[in-house]
XYZ file of C-alpha atoms in Angstrom:
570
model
C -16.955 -28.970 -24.372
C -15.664 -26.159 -26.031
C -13.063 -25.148 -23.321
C -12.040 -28.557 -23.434
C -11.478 -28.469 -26.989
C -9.786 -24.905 -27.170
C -7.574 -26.123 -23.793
C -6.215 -29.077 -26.556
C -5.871 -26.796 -29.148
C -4.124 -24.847 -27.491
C -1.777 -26.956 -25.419
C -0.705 -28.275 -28.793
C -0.201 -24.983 -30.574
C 3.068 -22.634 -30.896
C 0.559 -19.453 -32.375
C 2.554 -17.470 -29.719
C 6.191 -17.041 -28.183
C 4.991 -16.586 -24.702
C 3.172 -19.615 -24.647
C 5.893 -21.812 -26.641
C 8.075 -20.453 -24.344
C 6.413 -21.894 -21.146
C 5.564 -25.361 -22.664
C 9.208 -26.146 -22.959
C 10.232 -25.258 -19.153
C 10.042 -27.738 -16.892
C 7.185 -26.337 -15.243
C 5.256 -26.863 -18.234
C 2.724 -29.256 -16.538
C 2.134 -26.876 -14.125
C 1.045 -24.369 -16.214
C -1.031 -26.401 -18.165
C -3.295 -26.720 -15.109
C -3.386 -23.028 -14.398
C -4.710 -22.284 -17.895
C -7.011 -25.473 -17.312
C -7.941 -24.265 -13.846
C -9.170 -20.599 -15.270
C -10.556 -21.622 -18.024
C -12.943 -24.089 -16.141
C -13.557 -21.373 -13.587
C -15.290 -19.166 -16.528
C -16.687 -22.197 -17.751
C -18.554 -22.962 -14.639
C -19.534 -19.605 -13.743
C -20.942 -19.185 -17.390
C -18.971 -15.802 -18.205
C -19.894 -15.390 -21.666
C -21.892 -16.711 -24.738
C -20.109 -17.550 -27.811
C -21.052 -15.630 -30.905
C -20.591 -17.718 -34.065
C -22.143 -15.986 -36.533
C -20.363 -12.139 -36.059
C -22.947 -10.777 -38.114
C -25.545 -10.433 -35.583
C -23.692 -8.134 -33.776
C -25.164 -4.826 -33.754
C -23.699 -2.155 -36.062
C -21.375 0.107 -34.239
C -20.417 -2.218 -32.014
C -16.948 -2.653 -30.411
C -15.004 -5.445 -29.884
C -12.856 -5.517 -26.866
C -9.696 -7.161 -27.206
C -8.363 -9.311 -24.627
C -4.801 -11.398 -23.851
C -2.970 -14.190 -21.443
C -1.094 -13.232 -18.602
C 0.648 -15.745 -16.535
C 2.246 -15.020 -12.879
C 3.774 -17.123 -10.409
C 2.377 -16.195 -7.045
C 4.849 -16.755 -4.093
C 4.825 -17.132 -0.571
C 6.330 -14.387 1.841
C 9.711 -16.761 2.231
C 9.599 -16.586 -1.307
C 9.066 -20.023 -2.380
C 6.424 -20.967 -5.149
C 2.346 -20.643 -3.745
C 1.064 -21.130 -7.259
C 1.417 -21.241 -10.911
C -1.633 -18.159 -12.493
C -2.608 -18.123 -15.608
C -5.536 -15.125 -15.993
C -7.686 -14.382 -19.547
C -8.058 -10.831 -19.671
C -10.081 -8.417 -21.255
C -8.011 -4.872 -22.902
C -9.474 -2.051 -20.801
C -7.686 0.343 -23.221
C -9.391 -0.799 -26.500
C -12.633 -0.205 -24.614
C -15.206 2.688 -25.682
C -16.272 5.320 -22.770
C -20.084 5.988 -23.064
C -20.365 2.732 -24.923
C -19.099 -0.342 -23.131
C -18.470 1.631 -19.816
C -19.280 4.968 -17.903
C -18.133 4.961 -14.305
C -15.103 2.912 -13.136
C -14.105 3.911 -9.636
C -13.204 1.196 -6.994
C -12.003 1.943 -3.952
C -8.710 0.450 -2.601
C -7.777 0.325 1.362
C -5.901 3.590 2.939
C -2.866 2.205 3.925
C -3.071 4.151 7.164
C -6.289 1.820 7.983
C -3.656 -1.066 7.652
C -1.777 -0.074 9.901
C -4.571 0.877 12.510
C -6.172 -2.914 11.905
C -2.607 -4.143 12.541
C -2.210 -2.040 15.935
C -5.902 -2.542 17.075
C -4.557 -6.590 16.849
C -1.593 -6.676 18.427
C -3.149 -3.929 21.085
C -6.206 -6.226 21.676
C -4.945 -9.685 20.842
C -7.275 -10.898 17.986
C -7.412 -13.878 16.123
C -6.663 -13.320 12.592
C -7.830 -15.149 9.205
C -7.042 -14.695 5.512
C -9.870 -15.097 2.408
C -8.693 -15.134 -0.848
C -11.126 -15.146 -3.655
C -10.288 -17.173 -6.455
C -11.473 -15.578 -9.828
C -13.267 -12.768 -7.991
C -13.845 -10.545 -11.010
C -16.239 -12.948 -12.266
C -18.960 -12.875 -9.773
C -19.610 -8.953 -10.414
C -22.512 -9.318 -12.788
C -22.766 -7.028 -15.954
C -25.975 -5.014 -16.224
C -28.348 -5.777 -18.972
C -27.761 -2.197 -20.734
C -24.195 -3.344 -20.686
C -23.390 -4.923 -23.859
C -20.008 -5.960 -23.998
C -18.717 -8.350 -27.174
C -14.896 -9.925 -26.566
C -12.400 -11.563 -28.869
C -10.768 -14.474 -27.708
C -6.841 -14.394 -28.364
C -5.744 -16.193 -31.370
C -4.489 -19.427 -28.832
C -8.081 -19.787 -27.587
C -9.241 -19.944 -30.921
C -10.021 -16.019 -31.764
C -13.954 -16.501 -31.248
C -16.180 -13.574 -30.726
C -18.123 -13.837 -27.143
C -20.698 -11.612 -25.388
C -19.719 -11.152 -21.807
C -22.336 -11.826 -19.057
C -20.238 -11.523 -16.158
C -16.987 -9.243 -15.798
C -13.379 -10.047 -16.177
C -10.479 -9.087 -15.298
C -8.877 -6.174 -17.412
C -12.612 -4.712 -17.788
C -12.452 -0.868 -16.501
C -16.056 -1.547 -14.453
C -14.510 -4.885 -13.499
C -13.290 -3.566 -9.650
C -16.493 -1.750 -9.292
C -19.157 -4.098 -10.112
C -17.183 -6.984 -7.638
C -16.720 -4.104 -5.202
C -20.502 -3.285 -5.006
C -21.351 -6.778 -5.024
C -19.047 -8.149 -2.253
C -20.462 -4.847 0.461
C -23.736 -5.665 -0.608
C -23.198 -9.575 0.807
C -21.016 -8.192 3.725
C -23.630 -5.884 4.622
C -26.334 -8.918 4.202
C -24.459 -10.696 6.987
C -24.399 -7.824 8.956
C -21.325 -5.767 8.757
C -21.556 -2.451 8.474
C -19.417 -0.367 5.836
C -17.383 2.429 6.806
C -18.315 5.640 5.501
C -15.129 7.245 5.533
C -13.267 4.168 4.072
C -15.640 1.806 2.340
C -13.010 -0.946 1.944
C -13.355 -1.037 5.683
C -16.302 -3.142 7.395
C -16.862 -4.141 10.863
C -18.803 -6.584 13.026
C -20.143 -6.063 17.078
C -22.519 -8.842 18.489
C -23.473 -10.218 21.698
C -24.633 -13.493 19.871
C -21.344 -15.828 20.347
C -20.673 -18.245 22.946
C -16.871 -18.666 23.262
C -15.786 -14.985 24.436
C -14.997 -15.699 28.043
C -12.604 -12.841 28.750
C -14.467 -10.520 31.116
C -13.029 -7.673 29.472
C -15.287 -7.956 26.138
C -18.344 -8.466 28.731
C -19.594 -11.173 26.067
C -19.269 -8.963 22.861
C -17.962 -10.056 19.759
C -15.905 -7.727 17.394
C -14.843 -8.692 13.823
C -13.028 -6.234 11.522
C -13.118 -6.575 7.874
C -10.290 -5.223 5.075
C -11.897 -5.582 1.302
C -8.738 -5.118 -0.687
C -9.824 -6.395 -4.068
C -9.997 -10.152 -3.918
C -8.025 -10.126 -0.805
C -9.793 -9.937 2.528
C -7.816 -9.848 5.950
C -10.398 -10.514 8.961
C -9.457 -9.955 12.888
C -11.818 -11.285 15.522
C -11.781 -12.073 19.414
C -14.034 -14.611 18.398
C -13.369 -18.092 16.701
C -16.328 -19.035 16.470
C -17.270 -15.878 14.028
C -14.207 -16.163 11.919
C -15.382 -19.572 11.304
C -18.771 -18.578 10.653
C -17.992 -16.224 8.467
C -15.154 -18.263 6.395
C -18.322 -20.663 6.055
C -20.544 -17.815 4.442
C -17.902 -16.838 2.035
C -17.238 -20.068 0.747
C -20.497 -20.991 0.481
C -21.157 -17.536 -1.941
C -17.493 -17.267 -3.852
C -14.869 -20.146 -4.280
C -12.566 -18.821 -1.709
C -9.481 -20.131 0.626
C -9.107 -19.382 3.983
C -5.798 -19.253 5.472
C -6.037 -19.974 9.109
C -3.986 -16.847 10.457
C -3.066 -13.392 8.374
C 0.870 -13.971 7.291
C 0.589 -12.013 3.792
C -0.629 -9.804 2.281
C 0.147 -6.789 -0.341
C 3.608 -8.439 -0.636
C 3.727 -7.578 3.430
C 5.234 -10.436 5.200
C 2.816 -10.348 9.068
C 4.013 -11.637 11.992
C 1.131 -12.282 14.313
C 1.113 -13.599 18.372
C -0.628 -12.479 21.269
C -0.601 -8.852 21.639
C 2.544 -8.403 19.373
C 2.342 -8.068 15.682
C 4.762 -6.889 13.082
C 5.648 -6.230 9.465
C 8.452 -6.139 6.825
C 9.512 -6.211 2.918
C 12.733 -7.908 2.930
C 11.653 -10.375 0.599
C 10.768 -7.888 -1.858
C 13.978 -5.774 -1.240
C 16.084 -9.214 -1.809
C 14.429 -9.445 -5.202
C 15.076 -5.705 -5.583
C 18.801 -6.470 -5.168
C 19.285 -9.253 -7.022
C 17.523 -7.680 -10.345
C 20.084 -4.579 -9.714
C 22.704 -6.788 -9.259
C 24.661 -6.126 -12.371
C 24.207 -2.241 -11.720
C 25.625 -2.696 -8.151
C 28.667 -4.448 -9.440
C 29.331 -2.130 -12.233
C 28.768 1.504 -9.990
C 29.098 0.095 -6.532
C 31.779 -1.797 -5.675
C 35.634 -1.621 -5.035
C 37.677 -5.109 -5.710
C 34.826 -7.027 -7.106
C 32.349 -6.158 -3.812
C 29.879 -4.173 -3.590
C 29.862 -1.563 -0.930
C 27.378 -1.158 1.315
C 25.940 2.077 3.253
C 25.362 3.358 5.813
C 22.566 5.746 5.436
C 20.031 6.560 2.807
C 21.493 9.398 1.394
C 24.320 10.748 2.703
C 23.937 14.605 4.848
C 24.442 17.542 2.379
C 23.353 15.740 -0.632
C 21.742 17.944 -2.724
C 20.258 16.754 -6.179
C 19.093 19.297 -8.698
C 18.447 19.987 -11.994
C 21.964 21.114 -12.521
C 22.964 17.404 -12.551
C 20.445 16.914 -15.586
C 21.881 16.479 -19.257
C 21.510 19.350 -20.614
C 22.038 18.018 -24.325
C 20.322 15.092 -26.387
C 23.976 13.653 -26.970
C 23.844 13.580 -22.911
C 20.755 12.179 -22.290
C 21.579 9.473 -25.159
C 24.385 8.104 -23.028
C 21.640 7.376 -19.713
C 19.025 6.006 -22.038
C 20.349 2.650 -21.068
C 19.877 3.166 -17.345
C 16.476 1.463 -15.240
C 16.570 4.605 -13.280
C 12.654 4.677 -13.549
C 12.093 0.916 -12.596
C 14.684 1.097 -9.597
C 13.007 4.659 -8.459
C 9.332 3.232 -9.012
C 10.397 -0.145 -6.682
C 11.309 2.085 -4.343
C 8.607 4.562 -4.190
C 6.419 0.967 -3.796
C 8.776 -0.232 -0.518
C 8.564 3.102 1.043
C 4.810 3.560 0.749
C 4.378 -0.043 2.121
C 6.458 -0.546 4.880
C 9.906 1.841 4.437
C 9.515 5.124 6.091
C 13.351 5.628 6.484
C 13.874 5.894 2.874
C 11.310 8.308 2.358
C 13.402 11.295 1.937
C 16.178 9.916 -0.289
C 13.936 8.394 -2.538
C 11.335 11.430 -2.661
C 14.459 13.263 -3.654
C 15.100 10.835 -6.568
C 11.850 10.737 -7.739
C 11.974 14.489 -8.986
C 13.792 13.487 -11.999
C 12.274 10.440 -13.459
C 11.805 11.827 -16.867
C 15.275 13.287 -17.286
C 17.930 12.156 -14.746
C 21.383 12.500 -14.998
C 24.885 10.801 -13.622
C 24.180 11.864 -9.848
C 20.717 10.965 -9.554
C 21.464 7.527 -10.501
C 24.292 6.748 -8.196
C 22.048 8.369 -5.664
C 19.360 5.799 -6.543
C 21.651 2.814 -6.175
C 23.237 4.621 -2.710
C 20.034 3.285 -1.562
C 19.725 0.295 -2.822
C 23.910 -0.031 -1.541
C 21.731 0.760 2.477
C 19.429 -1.731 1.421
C 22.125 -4.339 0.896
C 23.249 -4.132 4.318
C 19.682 -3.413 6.068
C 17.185 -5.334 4.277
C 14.758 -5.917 7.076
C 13.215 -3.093 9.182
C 9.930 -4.106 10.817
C 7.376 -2.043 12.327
C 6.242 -3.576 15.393
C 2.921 -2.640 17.063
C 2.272 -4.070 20.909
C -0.046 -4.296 23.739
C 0.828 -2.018 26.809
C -0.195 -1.624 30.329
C 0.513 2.171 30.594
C -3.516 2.329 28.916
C -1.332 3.933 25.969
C -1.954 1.396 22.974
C -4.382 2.848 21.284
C -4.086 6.763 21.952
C -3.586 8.416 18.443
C -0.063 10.283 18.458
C 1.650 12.281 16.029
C 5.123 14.152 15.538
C 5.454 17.008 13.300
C 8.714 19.014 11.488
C 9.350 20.899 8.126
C 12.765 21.733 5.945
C 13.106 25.251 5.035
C 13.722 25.919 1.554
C 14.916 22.505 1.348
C 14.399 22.153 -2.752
C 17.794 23.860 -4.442
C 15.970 24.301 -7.830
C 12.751 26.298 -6.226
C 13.411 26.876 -3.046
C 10.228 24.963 -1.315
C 10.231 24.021 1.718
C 9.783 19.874 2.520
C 6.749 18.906 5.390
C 6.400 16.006 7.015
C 5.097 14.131 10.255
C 4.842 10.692 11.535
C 1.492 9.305 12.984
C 2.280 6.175 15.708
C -0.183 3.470 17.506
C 0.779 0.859 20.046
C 4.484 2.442 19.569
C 4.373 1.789 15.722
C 3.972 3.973 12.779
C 0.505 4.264 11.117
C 1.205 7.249 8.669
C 4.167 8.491 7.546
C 4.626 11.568 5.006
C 6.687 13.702 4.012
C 6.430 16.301 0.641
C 7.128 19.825 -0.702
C 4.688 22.808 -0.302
C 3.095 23.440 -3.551
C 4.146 27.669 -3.127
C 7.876 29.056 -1.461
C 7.759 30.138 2.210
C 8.759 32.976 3.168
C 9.831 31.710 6.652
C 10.800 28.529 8.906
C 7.816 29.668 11.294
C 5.395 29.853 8.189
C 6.939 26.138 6.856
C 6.695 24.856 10.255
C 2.457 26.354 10.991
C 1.827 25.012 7.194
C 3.294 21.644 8.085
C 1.434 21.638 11.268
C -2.065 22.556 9.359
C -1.016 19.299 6.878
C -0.693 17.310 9.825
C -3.679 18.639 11.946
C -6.080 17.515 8.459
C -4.260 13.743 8.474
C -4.893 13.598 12.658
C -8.793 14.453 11.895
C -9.267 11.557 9.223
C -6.793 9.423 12.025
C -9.116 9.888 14.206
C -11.999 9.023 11.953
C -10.510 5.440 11.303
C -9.951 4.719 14.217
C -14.131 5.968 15.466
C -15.190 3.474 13.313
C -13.180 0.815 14.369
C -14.615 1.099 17.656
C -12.083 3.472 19.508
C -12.986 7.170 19.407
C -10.242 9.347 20.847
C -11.923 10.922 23.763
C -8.651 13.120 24.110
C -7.018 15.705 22.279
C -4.478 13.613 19.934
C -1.074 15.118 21.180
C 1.199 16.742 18.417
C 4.816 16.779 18.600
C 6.236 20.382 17.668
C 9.863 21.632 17.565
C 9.219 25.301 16.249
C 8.591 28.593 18.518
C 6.628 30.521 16.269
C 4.495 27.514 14.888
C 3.810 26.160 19.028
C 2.569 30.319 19.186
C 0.631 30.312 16.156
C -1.412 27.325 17.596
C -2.800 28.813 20.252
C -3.063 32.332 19.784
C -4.058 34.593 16.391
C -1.032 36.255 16.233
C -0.666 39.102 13.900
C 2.275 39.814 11.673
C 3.571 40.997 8.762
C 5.233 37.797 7.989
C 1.844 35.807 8.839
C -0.440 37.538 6.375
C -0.381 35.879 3.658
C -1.025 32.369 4.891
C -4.094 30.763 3.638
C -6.889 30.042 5.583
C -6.535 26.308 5.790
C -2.625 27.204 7.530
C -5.286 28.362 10.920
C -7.465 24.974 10.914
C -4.437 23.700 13.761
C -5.757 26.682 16.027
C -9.611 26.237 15.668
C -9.075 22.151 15.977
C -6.629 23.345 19.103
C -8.228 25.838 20.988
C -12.295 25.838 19.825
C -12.662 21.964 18.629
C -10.131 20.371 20.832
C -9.243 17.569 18.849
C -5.704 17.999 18.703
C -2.844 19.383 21.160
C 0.383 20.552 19.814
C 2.802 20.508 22.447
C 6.795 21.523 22.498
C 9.002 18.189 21.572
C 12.866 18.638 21.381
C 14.660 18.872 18.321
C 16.715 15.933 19.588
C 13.909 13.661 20.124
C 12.029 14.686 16.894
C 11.452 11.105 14.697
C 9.747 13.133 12.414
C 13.021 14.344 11.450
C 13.424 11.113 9.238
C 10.647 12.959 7.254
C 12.342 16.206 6.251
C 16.160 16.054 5.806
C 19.280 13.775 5.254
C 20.150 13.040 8.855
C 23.932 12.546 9.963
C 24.619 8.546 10.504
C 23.767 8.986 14.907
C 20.950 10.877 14.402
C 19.213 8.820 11.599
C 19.698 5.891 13.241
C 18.397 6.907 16.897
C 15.008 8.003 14.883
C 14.981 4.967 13.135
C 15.224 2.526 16.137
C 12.638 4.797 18.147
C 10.111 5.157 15.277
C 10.557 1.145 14.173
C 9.960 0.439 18.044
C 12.815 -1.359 17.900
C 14.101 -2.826 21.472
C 16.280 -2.463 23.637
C 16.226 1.603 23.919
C 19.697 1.419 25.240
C 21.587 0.357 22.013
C 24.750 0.380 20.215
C 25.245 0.968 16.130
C 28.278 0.616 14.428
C 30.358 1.712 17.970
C 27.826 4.537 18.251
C 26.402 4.593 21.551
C 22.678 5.994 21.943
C 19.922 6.294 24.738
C 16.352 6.743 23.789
């Protein structure tokens, strides 16, 4: 009753702008249910006790704050999934040592993302996806946890005692975490070591896997991303047991095939699945609009680009203000925002932007004039190329799930310091599963030392690769090939060569030549500059060349293609 009463209340109350705000829109009925909807949820679930008389809280205590935050979740075409309202709980105004000690909660790799993707499409699963409604609340505090919460002034400003988390709580992650591998595990799964968000599922106990090449075994694969749990069987009739278990435990949906998730729009059919953003990079561009028009475009239109960043840009520190006055007149620029939306798309899905916004990204905290029409240069190759997808497929060749990788460095590539950029690009069933690039933390003193230190970064990535994918199911009996452009580094990897300009490498620079030659994990083999993808990793490429890497790493089809009247042949 006294939800119901504090839902009136506050319905009927203007205590807060926010709130005011949404009451008047014409989606105010809609959000009326959401706060409705949550506020049941904690009512049902019995979240917390109501203190009424404050004084019987313990001396010393403290009193967590807590807030509102309402959301509109969307679909991937962008139209409305659901109006959110969440009560949450003010991490920051907690006390360490007294309302919380350890707080760390895994989150999915999103290199095992992309190998749960590829081991799909490569072995034709059936996918589902569970959602969790209110999952926070399930993870049960501990009775030496003594939490009190205040209410927010529209819910009445009451004192409570938490029983159960919520959201906003530092432990929250954790204690739902613990709980939700402790009920996987109950039904069986077994956790990944390596990545604990990962679970998996083999049994000969299922009665419609007829192909002969499963021999009557049933796989399932499980991804625990916080409340959001993509499943992949070749089995129906598990992913329908185990939607059954779940909603029986949580209060959970089940969407009958994986189309979303992470703000990834999926593409899934038989032996073919794929990925993209460009929903997320249309609402990119339309909240930059007005900076488009402004520093973009010639006769009222924006103009669009070609590449990333165009070859022989070079942004340094020189193009910082080098005065308050100067800064003052930038103040007014999102260069932050528009850098930190892209650091999100390339991370996600958006390996060709990876240089040009990695370059960008160096002067977040004091950026001047040509870092910020460098910033919108991408957005300007966004405009005209919105969608890339990475496609991962089944093939006959035997080759769909063999572990590949390509490897290349930039010498001295940083103008300010002089470091040299690394990066490589690690592909399954013809898509990309990593891709990376950075600069060395020291200067090299050569391209062969850049090139045998980017190798050793790439050799460590292959090893945990190759992890993943053993506990998936698919150990890589093989050495994993690596893709090598560089004399002296293809030399280093095989034999202990001595020299004066070798010396000083560290120790960790020779793990390529034990995993090579004594472990045989790995094989680093010579690949042409020209056919290099891992170029896209390292430098600004001319217009040809960026866009022959890009087709070839994106797996886009045909290989015999034409861009803007340039002709190229994979």
């Amino acid at each position: 009753m006294l939800f119901r009463s504090l839902m009136r209340q506050m319905i009927r109350s203007s205590m807060i702008v926010s709130m005011t705000q949404l009451l008047q829109m014409s989606s105010a009925d809609e959000w009326a249910e959401a706060i409705q909807a949550e506020l049941r949820g904690i009512e049902d679930m019995e979240v917390w006790e109501v203190i009424y008389d404050e004084s019987t809280i313990p001396a010393g205590t403290n009193i967590t704050k807590s807030k509102g935050v309402y959301k509109i979740k969307r679909l991937a075409d962008g139209s409305i999934d659901k109006y959110k309202y969440r009560l949450v709980a003010c991490g920051y105004s907690q006390v360490y040592g007294l309302d919380y000690t350890e707080t760390y909660s895994g989150v999915v790799d999103n290199c095992v993302i992309r190998i749960f993707l590829a081991i799909i499409a490569s072995l034709g699963l059936e996918t589902r996806m569970i959602d969790i409604s209110q999952a926070f609340l399930y993870g049960e505090l501990s009775p030496e946890e003594n939490i009190y919460m205040r209410l927010p002034k529209e819910l009445g400003g009451l004192c409570v005692k938490l029983r159960k988390c919520l959201y906003g709580l530092k432990q929250s992650g954790r204690v739902f975490n613990r709980g939700m591998a402790k009920f996987l595990v109950s039904l069986g799964f077994k956790q990944s070591i390596i990545e604990p968000c990962l679970f998996y599922l083999f049994t000969n106990d299922v009665s419609d896997v007829k192909d002969e090449k499963w021999n009557g075994l049933g796989i399932m694969y499980l991804i625990c991303h916080v409340d959001d749990m993509p499943v992949a069987s070749n089995s129906a009739e598990l992913l329908d047991w185990l939607s059954t278990m779940v909603q029986l435990k949580y209060k959970a949906t089940v969407q009958p095939v994986l189309d979303y998730f992470i703000s990834l729009s999926i593409q899934v059919s038989k032996y073919r699945v794929s990925f993209h953003q460009e929903h997320f990079v249309k609402q990119l561009l339309a909240s930059f609009d007005g900076e488009l028009m402004e520093f973009c475009s010639k006769n009222g239109v924006i103009q669009t680009a070609e590449v990333p960043m165009r070859p022989g840009v070079s942004l340094s520190k020189a193009d910082c203000p080098d005065t308050p006055e100067a800064a003052a007149k930038l103040k007014n620029l999102r260069y932050p925002q528009l850098v930190g939306s892209l650091l999100y798309l390339v991370e996600a899905s958006r390996h060709d932007l990876k240089v040009a916004v990695g370059n960008c990204a160096k002067f977040m905290s004091n950026f001047g004039m040509q870092h910020w029409l460098a910033a919108l240069h991408i957005l300007q190759f966004l405009m005209k190329y919105p969608k890339m997808e990475v496609v991962f497929e089944y093939t006959e060749d035997g080759e769909g799930l063999i572990l590949m990788y390509e490897c290349d460095s930039a010498y001295a590539d940083c103008p300010d310091t002089r470091r040299s950029r690394y990066g490589f690009l690690g592909f399954l069933a013809g898509g990309v599963i990593v891709a990376k690039t950075a600069m060395f933390k020291s200067v090299m003193p050569s391209t062969g030392a850049a090139e045998q230190s980017a190798l050793a970064k790439c050799t460590l990535h292959t090893l945990t690769a190759r992890q993943y994918l053993e506990d998936f199911g698919f150990p890589q009996w093989d050495p994993t090939p690596i893709g090598e452009d560089n004399n002296a580094a293809l030399m280093n990897s095989r034999n202990p060569v001595k020299s004066k300009m070798q010396k000083h490498l560290d120790v960790y620079h020779h793990i390529t030549r034990e995993n090579q030659m004594e472990f045989k994990t790995i094989n680093v083999y010579r690949l042409p500059t020209d056919q290099m993808r891992a170029d896209l990793m390292t430098k600004n490429l001319p217009k040809s060349t960026f866009w022959r890497h890009v087709i070839n790493s994106y797996n886009y089809e045909p290989k015999d293609y034409s861009v803007n009247g340039v002709h190229f042949q994979a």
